[in-house]
CSV table of C-alpha atoms in Angstrom, one decimal:
chain,number,residue,atom,x,y,z
A,11,UNK,CA,80.6,110.8,112.9
A,12,UNK,CA,81.3,114.4,111.9
A,13,UNK,CA,84.6,115.1,110.1
A,14,UNK,CA,87.3,116.4,112.5
A,15,UNK,CA,90.9,117.3,111.9
A,16,UNK,CA,92.3,114.5,114.2
A,17,UNK,CA,91.2,111.1,115.4
A,18,UNK,CA,92.7,108.0,116.9
A,19,UNK,CA,91.7,104.4,116.5
A,20,UNK,CA,92.4,101.5,118.9
A,21,UNK,CA,92.2,97.8,118.0
A,22,UNK,CA,93.9,94.5,118.7
A,23,UNK,CA,95.5,92.5,115.9
A,24,UNK,CA,96.6,88.9,115.6
A,25,UNK,CA,99.6,88.4,113.4
A,26,UNK,CA,98.7,84.8,112.8
A,27,UNK,CA,95.3,85.7,111.3
A,28,UNK,CA,94.0,87.9,108.5
A,29,UNK,CA,92.8,91.3,109.5
A,30,UNK,CA,89.1,90.9,110.3
A,31,UNK,CA,86.6,92.8,108.2
A,32,UNK,CA,85.3,94.5,111.3
A,33,UNK,CA,88.7,96.1,111.8
A,34,UNK,CA,89.0,97.1,108.1
A,35,UNK,CA,85.6,98.8,108.3
A,36,UNK,CA,86.6,100.6,111.5
A,37,UNK,CA,89.8,101.9,110.0
A,38,UNK,CA,88.1,103.0,106.8
A,39,UNK,CA,85.4,104.8,108.8
A,40,UNK,CA,88.1,106.6,110.8
A,41,UNK,CA,89.7,107.8,107.6
A,42,UNK,CA,86.4,109.0,106.3
A,43,UNK,CA,85.9,111.3,109.3
A,44,UNK,CA,89.4,112.6,109.7
A,45,UNK,CA,90.8,115.5,107.6
A,46,UNK,CA,94.4,116.0,108.9
A,47,UNK,CA,95.9,113.4,111.3
A,48,UNK,CA,94.8,109.8,112.0
A,49,UNK,CA,96.8,107.6,114.4
A,50,UNK,CA,96.1,103.9,114.5
A,51,UNK,CA,97.0,102.4,117.9
A,52,UNK,CA,97.2,98.6,118.0
A,53,UNK,CA,98.3,95.9,120.3
A,54,UNK,CA,99.2,92.3,119.5
A,55,UNK,CA,96.6,89.9,120.9
A,56,UNK,CA,98.9,86.9,120.1
A,57,UNK,CA,102.1,88.4,121.4
A,58,UNK,CA,102.8,85.5,123.8
A,59,UNK,CA,102.6,82.9,121.0
A,60,UNK,CA,104.4,84.6,118.1
A,61,UNK,CA,107.0,82.4,116.3
A,62,UNK,CA,110.4,84.2,116.9
A,63,UNK,CA,111.6,83.1,113.4
A,64,UNK,CA,108.5,84.2,111.5
A,65,UNK,CA,107.3,87.0,113.8
A,66,UNK,CA,109.2,89.9,112.2
A,67,UNK,CA,108.1,89.0,108.7
A,68,UNK,CA,104.5,88.7,109.9
A,69,UNK,CA,104.8,92.1,111.7
A,70,UNK,CA,106.2,94.0,108.8
A,71,UNK,CA,103.5,92.6,106.5
A,72,UNK,CA,100.8,93.5,108.9
A,73,UNK,CA,102.2,97.1,109.0
A,74,UNK,CA,102.0,97.3,105.3
A,75,UNK,CA,98.5,95.8,105.2
A,76,UNK,CA,97.2,98.4,107.7
A,77,UNK,CA,98.8,101.2,105.7
A,78,UNK,CA,97.4,99.8,102.5
A,79,UNK,CA,93.9,99.7,104.0
A,80,UNK,CA,93.9,103.1,105.5
A,81,UNK,CA,95.8,104.9,102.7
A,82,UNK,CA,93.7,103.1,100.1
A,83,UNK,CA,90.6,104.5,101.7
A,84,UNK,CA,92.2,108.0,101.7
A,85,UNK,CA,92.8,107.6,98.0
A,86,UNK,CA,89.2,106.5,97.4
A,87,UNK,CA,88.0,109.6,99.2
A,88,UNK,CA,90.6,111.9,97.7
A,89,UNK,CA,91.7,112.7,101.2
A,90,UNK,CA,95.0,114.2,102.2
A,91,UNK,CA,94.9,112.9,105.8
A,92,UNK,CA,98.2,111.9,107.3
A,93,UNK,CA,98.1,108.4,108.8
A,94,UNK,CA,100.5,106.8,111.3
A,95,UNK,CA,100.5,103.4,112.9
A,96,UNK,CA,101.8,102.8,116.5
A,97,UNK,CA,102.2,99.5,118.2
A,98,UNK,CA,101.5,100.1,121.8
A,99,UNK,CA,103.3,97.0,122.9
A,100,UNK,CA,106.7,98.5,121.9
A,101,UNK,CA,106.4,102.3,121.6
A,102,UNK,CA,107.5,103.0,125.2
A,103,UNK,CA,104.8,105.7,125.6
A,104,UNK,CA,104.1,107.2,129.0
A,105,UNK,CA,100.6,108.6,130.0
A,106,UNK,CA,102.1,112.0,129.3
A,107,UNK,CA,102.9,110.9,125.7
A,108,UNK,CA,99.3,110.0,125.2
A,109,UNK,CA,98.0,113.3,126.5
A,110,UNK,CA,97.9,115.1,123.1
A,111,UNK,CA,95.7,112.3,121.7
A,112,UNK,CA,93.2,113.0,124.5
A,113,UNK,CA,92.2,116.2,122.8
A,114,UNK,CA,90.3,114.2,120.0
A,115,UNK,CA,88.1,111.2,119.8
A,116,UNK,CA,89.4,107.7,119.7
A,117,UNK,CA,87.3,105.1,117.9
A,118,UNK,CA,87.3,101.5,119.2
A,119,UNK,CA,85.1,98.6,118.3
A,120,UNK,CA,83.0,97.3,121.2
A,121,UNK,CA,84.8,93.9,120.9
A,122,UNK,CA,88.1,95.6,121.8
A,123,UNK,CA,87.1,98.1,124.5
A,124,UNK,CA,88.1,95.7,127.3
A,125,UNK,CA,91.7,95.9,125.9
A,126,UNK,CA,92.1,99.6,126.3
A,127,UNK,CA,95.4,100.0,128.2
A,128,UNK,CA,94.9,100.8,131.9
A,129,UNK,CA,97.5,103.5,131.8
A,130,UNK,CA,95.7,105.7,129.3
A,131,UNK,CA,94.9,109.1,130.6
A,132,UNK,CA,91.3,109.4,131.9
A,133,UNK,CA,90.6,112.2,129.5
A,134,UNK,CA,91.5,109.9,126.6
A,135,UNK,CA,89.2,107.2,128.0
A,136,UNK,CA,86.4,109.7,128.3
A,137,UNK,CA,86.8,110.6,124.6
A,138,UNK,CA,86.4,107.0,123.5
A,139,UNK,CA,83.8,106.4,120.8
A,140,UNK,CA,82.7,102.8,121.1
A,141,UNK,CA,81.5,101.6,117.7
A,142,UNK,CA,79.1,98.7,118.0
A,143,UNK,CA,78.6,98.4,114.2
A,144,UNK,CA,82.1,97.1,113.8
A,145,UNK,CA,81.8,94.1,116.1
A,146,UNK,CA,80.4,91.1,114.5
A,147,UNK,CA,82.1,88.8,117.1
A,148,UNK,CA,80.8,88.5,120.6
A,149,UNK,CA,81.8,91.1,123.2
A,150,UNK,CA,83.9,89.9,126.1
A,151,UNK,CA,82.0,89.8,129.4
A,152,UNK,CA,84.3,92.5,130.9
A,153,UNK,CA,83.7,94.8,128.0
A,154,UNK,CA,83.3,98.1,129.8
A,155,UNK,CA,86.2,100.6,129.3
A,156,UNK,CA,86.4,101.1,133.1
A,157,UNK,CA,87.3,97.4,133.4
A,158,UNK,CA,90.0,97.7,130.7
A,159,UNK,CA,93.3,95.8,130.7
A,160,UNK,CA,96.1,94.9,128.4
A,161,UNK,CA,99.3,96.8,127.6
A,162,UNK,CA,101.3,97.1,130.8
A,163,UNK,CA,102.7,100.3,132.4
A,164,UNK,CA,105.4,100.8,133.4
A,165,UNK,CA,107.0,100.3,130.9
A,166,UNK,CA,104.9,100.3,127.8
A,167,UNK,CA,107.5,98.2,126.1
A,168,UNK,CA,107.3,94.5,125.8
A,169,UNK,CA,110.4,92.5,124.9
A,170,UNK,CA,110.5,92.1,121.1
A,171,UNK,CA,109.0,88.7,120.5
A,172,UNK,CA,110.9,88.0,117.2
A,173,UNK,CA,114.5,87.8,116.2
A,174,UNK,CA,116.0,91.3,116.7
A,175,UNK,CA,119.3,93.2,116.5
A,176,UNK,CA,120.9,95.8,118.8
A,177,UNK,CA,121.7,98.1,115.9
A,178,UNK,CA,119.7,98.2,112.6
A,179,UNK,CA,120.4,100.4,109.6
A,180,UNK,CA,118.4,101.6,106.6
A,181,UNK,CA,118.8,104.3,104.0
A,182,UNK,CA,116.9,106.3,101.5
A,183,UNK,CA,116.0,109.8,100.2
A,184,UNK,CA,112.8,110.1,102.3
A,185,UNK,CA,111.6,112.9,100.2
A,186,UNK,CA,108.0,113.9,100.9
A,187,UNK,CA,107.6,111.2,103.6
A,188,UNK,CA,105.0,108.7,102.4
A,189,UNK,CA,103.5,105.3,103.1
A,190,UNK,CA,106.4,103.3,101.6
A,191,UNK,CA,108.8,105.2,103.8
A,192,UNK,CA,106.7,104.6,106.9
A,193,UNK,CA,106.5,100.9,106.3
A,194,UNK,CA,110.3,100.7,105.9
A,195,UNK,CA,111.0,102.9,109.0
A,196,UNK,CA,108.5,101.0,111.2
A,197,UNK,CA,109.9,97.6,110.2
A,198,UNK,CA,113.4,98.7,110.9
A,199,UNK,CA,112.5,100.3,114.3
A,200,UNK,CA,110.6,97.1,115.3
A,201,UNK,CA,113.7,95.0,114.5
A,202,UNK,CA,116.0,97.0,116.8
A,203,UNK,CA,116.5,96.9,120.5
A,204,UNK,CA,119.0,99.8,121.0
A,205,UNK,CA,119.7,102.0,117.9
A,206,UNK,CA,118.4,102.7,114.4
A,207,UNK,CA,121.0,104.2,112.0
A,208,UNK,CA,119.2,106.0,109.1
A,209,UNK,CA,121.2,107.2,106.1
A,210,UNK,CA,119.5,110.0,104.3
A,211,UNK,CA,120.6,111.0,100.8
A,212,UNK,CA,122.5,114.3,100.9
A,213,UNK,CA,121.3,117.1,98.7
A,214,UNK,CA,124.5,116.7,96.5
A,215,UNK,CA,123.5,113.1,95.7
A,216,UNK,CA,120.1,114.2,94.3
A,217,UNK,CA,121.1,116.7,91.6
A,218,UNK,CA,119.9,114.4,88.8
A,219,UNK,CA,116.6,113.4,90.4
A,220,UNK,CA,113.4,114.0,88.4
A,221,UNK,CA,111.5,117.2,89.3
A,222,UNK,CA,114.5,118.3,91.4
A,223,UNK,CA,113.0,121.7,92.0
A,224,UNK,CA,110.3,120.0,94.1
A,225,UNK,CA,112.7,118.1,96.3
A,226,UNK,CA,112.6,118.8,100.0
A,227,UNK,CA,115.9,120.0,101.6
A,228,UNK,CA,118.0,117.6,103.5
A,229,UNK,CA,117.0,119.2,106.8
A,230,UNK,CA,113.3,119.0,106.0
A,231,UNK,CA,113.6,115.3,105.1
A,232,UNK,CA,115.7,114.6,108.2
A,233,UNK,CA,113.2,116.2,110.5
A,234,UNK,CA,110.3,114.3,108.9
A,235,UNK,CA,112.1,111.0,109.5
A,236,UNK,CA,113.1,111.9,113.1
A,237,UNK,CA,109.6,113.0,114.1
A,238,UNK,CA,108.1,109.8,112.7
A,239,UNK,CA,110.6,107.5,114.3
A,240,UNK,CA,110.1,109.2,117.7
A,241,UNK,CA,106.4,108.7,117.3
A,242,UNK,CA,106.6,104.9,116.9
A,243,UNK,CA,109.5,104.2,119.3
A,244,UNK,CA,110.5,106.4,122.2
A,245,UNK,CA,113.1,104.0,123.7
A,246,UNK,CA,115.6,103.8,120.9
A,247,UNK,CA,118.6,105.9,119.8
A,248,UNK,CA,118.0,107.4,116.3
A,249,UNK,CA,121.1,108.3,114.4
A,250,UNK,CA,120.3,110.2,111.2
A,251,UNK,CA,123.3,110.8,108.9
A,252,UNK,CA,123.7,112.3,105.4
A,253,UNK,CA,125.0,109.9,102.8
A,254,UNK,CA,126.8,110.9,99.6
A,255,UNK,CA,127.8,107.5,98.4
A,256,UNK,CA,126.2,104.1,98.0
A,257,UNK,CA,127.5,102.7,101.3
A,258,UNK,CA,126.9,105.2,104.0
A,259,UNK,CA,127.7,104.2,107.6
A,260,UNK,CA,127.2,100.5,106.9
A,261,UNK,CA,130.7,100.4,105.4
A,262,UNK,CA,132.4,101.7,108.6
A,263,UNK,CA,130.1,100.9,111.5
A,264,UNK,CA,130.8,97.3,112.6
A,265,UNK,CA,128.1,97.3,115.3
A,266,UNK,CA,125.3,97.4,112.7
A,267,UNK,CA,123.8,93.9,112.7
A,268,UNK,CA,121.0,94.2,110.2
A,269,UNK,CA,119.9,96.3,107.2
A,270,UNK,CA,116.2,96.9,106.4
A,271,UNK,CA,115.8,97.0,102.6
A,272,UNK,CA,113.0,96.8,100.1
A,273,UNK,CA,112.8,93.7,97.8
A,274,UNK,CA,113.7,96.0,94.9
A,275,UNK,CA,117.0,96.8,96.5
A,276,UNK,CA,117.7,93.5,98.1
A,277,UNK,CA,120.2,92.3,95.4
A,278,UNK,CA,122.1,95.5,95.3
A,279,UNK,CA,122.4,95.5,99.1
A,280,UNK,CA,124.6,92.5,98.9
A,281,UNK,CA,127.3,94.9,97.7
A,282,UNK,CA,127.3,96.5,101.2
A,283,UNK,CA,128.2,93.2,102.8
A,284,UNK,CA,131.0,92.8,100.2
A,285,UNK,CA,132.4,96.2,101.2
A,286,UNK,CA,132.2,95.2,104.9
A,287,UNK,CA,134.1,92.0,104.2
A,288,UNK,CA,136.9,94.1,102.6
A,289,UNK,CA,137.1,95.9,106.0
A,290,UNK,CA,137.1,92.6,108.0
A,291,UNK,CA,133.6,93.4,109.3
A,292,UNK,CA,130.8,90.9,109.9
A,293,UNK,CA,128.0,90.8,107.3
A,294,UNK,CA,124.7,92.4,108.1
A,295,UNK,CA,121.5,90.4,108.1
A,296,UNK,CA,119.3,91.7,105.3
A,297,UNK,CA,115.7,92.3,106.3
A,298,UNK,CA,113.5,92.6,103.1
A,299,UNK,CA,110.3,94.7,103.4
A,300,UNK,CA,107.1,93.9,101.5
A,301,UNK,CA,106.4,97.3,99.9
A,302,UNK,CA,103.2,98.0,98.1
A,303,UNK,CA,102.8,98.0,94.3
A,304,UNK,CA,102.1,101.0,92.1
A,305,UNK,CA,98.7,102.4,91.3
A,306,UNK,CA,97.9,104.8,88.5
A,307,UNK,CA,97.9,108.5,88.9
A,308,UNK,CA,96.2,111.3,86.9
A,309,UNK,CA,97.6,114.7,86.2
A,310,UNK,CA,96.2,116.0,89.5
A,311,UNK,CA,98.1,113.4,91.5
A,312,UNK,CA,94.9,111.5,92.3
A,313,UNK,CA,95.4,107.8,92.6
A,314,UNK,CA,93.2,104.8,92.0
A,315,UNK,CA,93.7,101.1,92.5
A,316,UNK,CA,91.4,98.1,92.4
A,317,UNK,CA,92.8,97.1,95.8
A,318,UNK,CA,91.6,100.3,97.3
A,319,UNK,CA,88.0,99.3,96.4
A,320,UNK,CA,88.3,95.7,97.4
A,321,UNK,CA,87.1,94.2,100.7
A,322,UNK,CA,90.7,93.8,101.9
A,323,UNK,CA,93.7,95.9,100.8
A,324,UNK,CA,96.8,93.9,101.4
A,325,UNK,CA,100.4,93.3,100.2
A,326,UNK,CA,100.1,89.6,100.8
A,327,UNK,CA,99.5,87.1,98.1
A,328,UNK,CA,95.7,87.6,98.3
A,329,UNK,CA,95.7,91.1,97.0
A,330,UNK,CA,98.1,93.8,95.7
A,331,UNK,CA,97.8,97.2,97.3
A,332,UNK,CA,98.9,100.8,96.8
A,333,UNK,CA,102.1,102.7,96.4
A,334,UNK,CA,102.9,106.3,96.0
A,335,UNK,CA,106.5,107.3,95.3
A,336,UNK,CA,108.4,110.5,96.0
A,337,UNK,CA,108.7,111.0,92.2
A,338,UNK,CA,104.9,110.8,91.9
A,339,UNK,CA,104.5,113.4,94.5
A,340,UNK,CA,107.1,115.8,93.0
A,341,UNK,CA,105.5,115.3,89.5
A,342,UNK,CA,102.1,116.2,90.9
A,343,UNK,CA,103.5,119.3,92.6
A,344,UNK,CA,105.3,120.3,89.5
A,345,UNK,CA,102.1,119.9,87.4
A,346,UNK,CA,100.1,122.0,89.8
A,347,UNK,CA,102.8,124.7,89.8
A,348,UNK,CA,102.8,124.8,86.0
A,349,UNK,CA,99.0,125.4,86.0
A,350,UNK,CA,99.3,128.6,88.0
């Protein structure tokens, strides 16, 4: 396919199985032919058999795996394409919400074309590109897009099939929103049924950050987080608040039932529950996210990783994947500015 600014991809995924090579190849091909915005739409083929106790952990690892595969390919190609992953089972999209995606091509493997949601706009269905080269498994007998079925409408929101919480919190700087942020935000949003409370570091808290002159303003960071959250879940309340201390709203909001954290901050997060105990509040469940490990970067900000070149980029035990930090991004921007 020719390179275009925007594309979408649709495929099914089974949380109980490794990502098939066919789907990996499809995603990588989509990255190769997209220059600005790539959206990966997926549905859970095993949604009715997910173990409620293990489902969330499997889901957040699958999100990280898919970002690692797609972002890894972008790094290999030295591409600046922005990549988002949307679970159609839970996003609460309407046909009107899908309309903007109808303006560009959507890639789908022939093995999954029968699963295209019935409620997708006809213009989007007409823009499908069925890729037979990414379907080593047999096609279903009802494999024509006009006979599609799958994600229900209305509404486009299945009940969360894993342990969930009404109110989930998370926090961070969210400077130059990147893959690690998106994994954390997605995992938090897919653990909540009513509200996500996101604490964002206030500008005053960042005065000693490295490459501070390249930091985005609070309002810019807040808008980036909000737009991303609204893209992946349209049925939740998103409460974004500036934080200027280590505790944020978790120290005062007793309704928060869970906190999404990275493994690196898991131990420190116990201090939040100690503070809640001092205020006679129930402890929050801690939801550790599997974030990706760090690659190397050259002075131009280009990254490389052995996982990016492997047959399967993953954050599971089989392979390590990719990570880009806000500090890396600011360092790259500062280096480029110094060269001018």
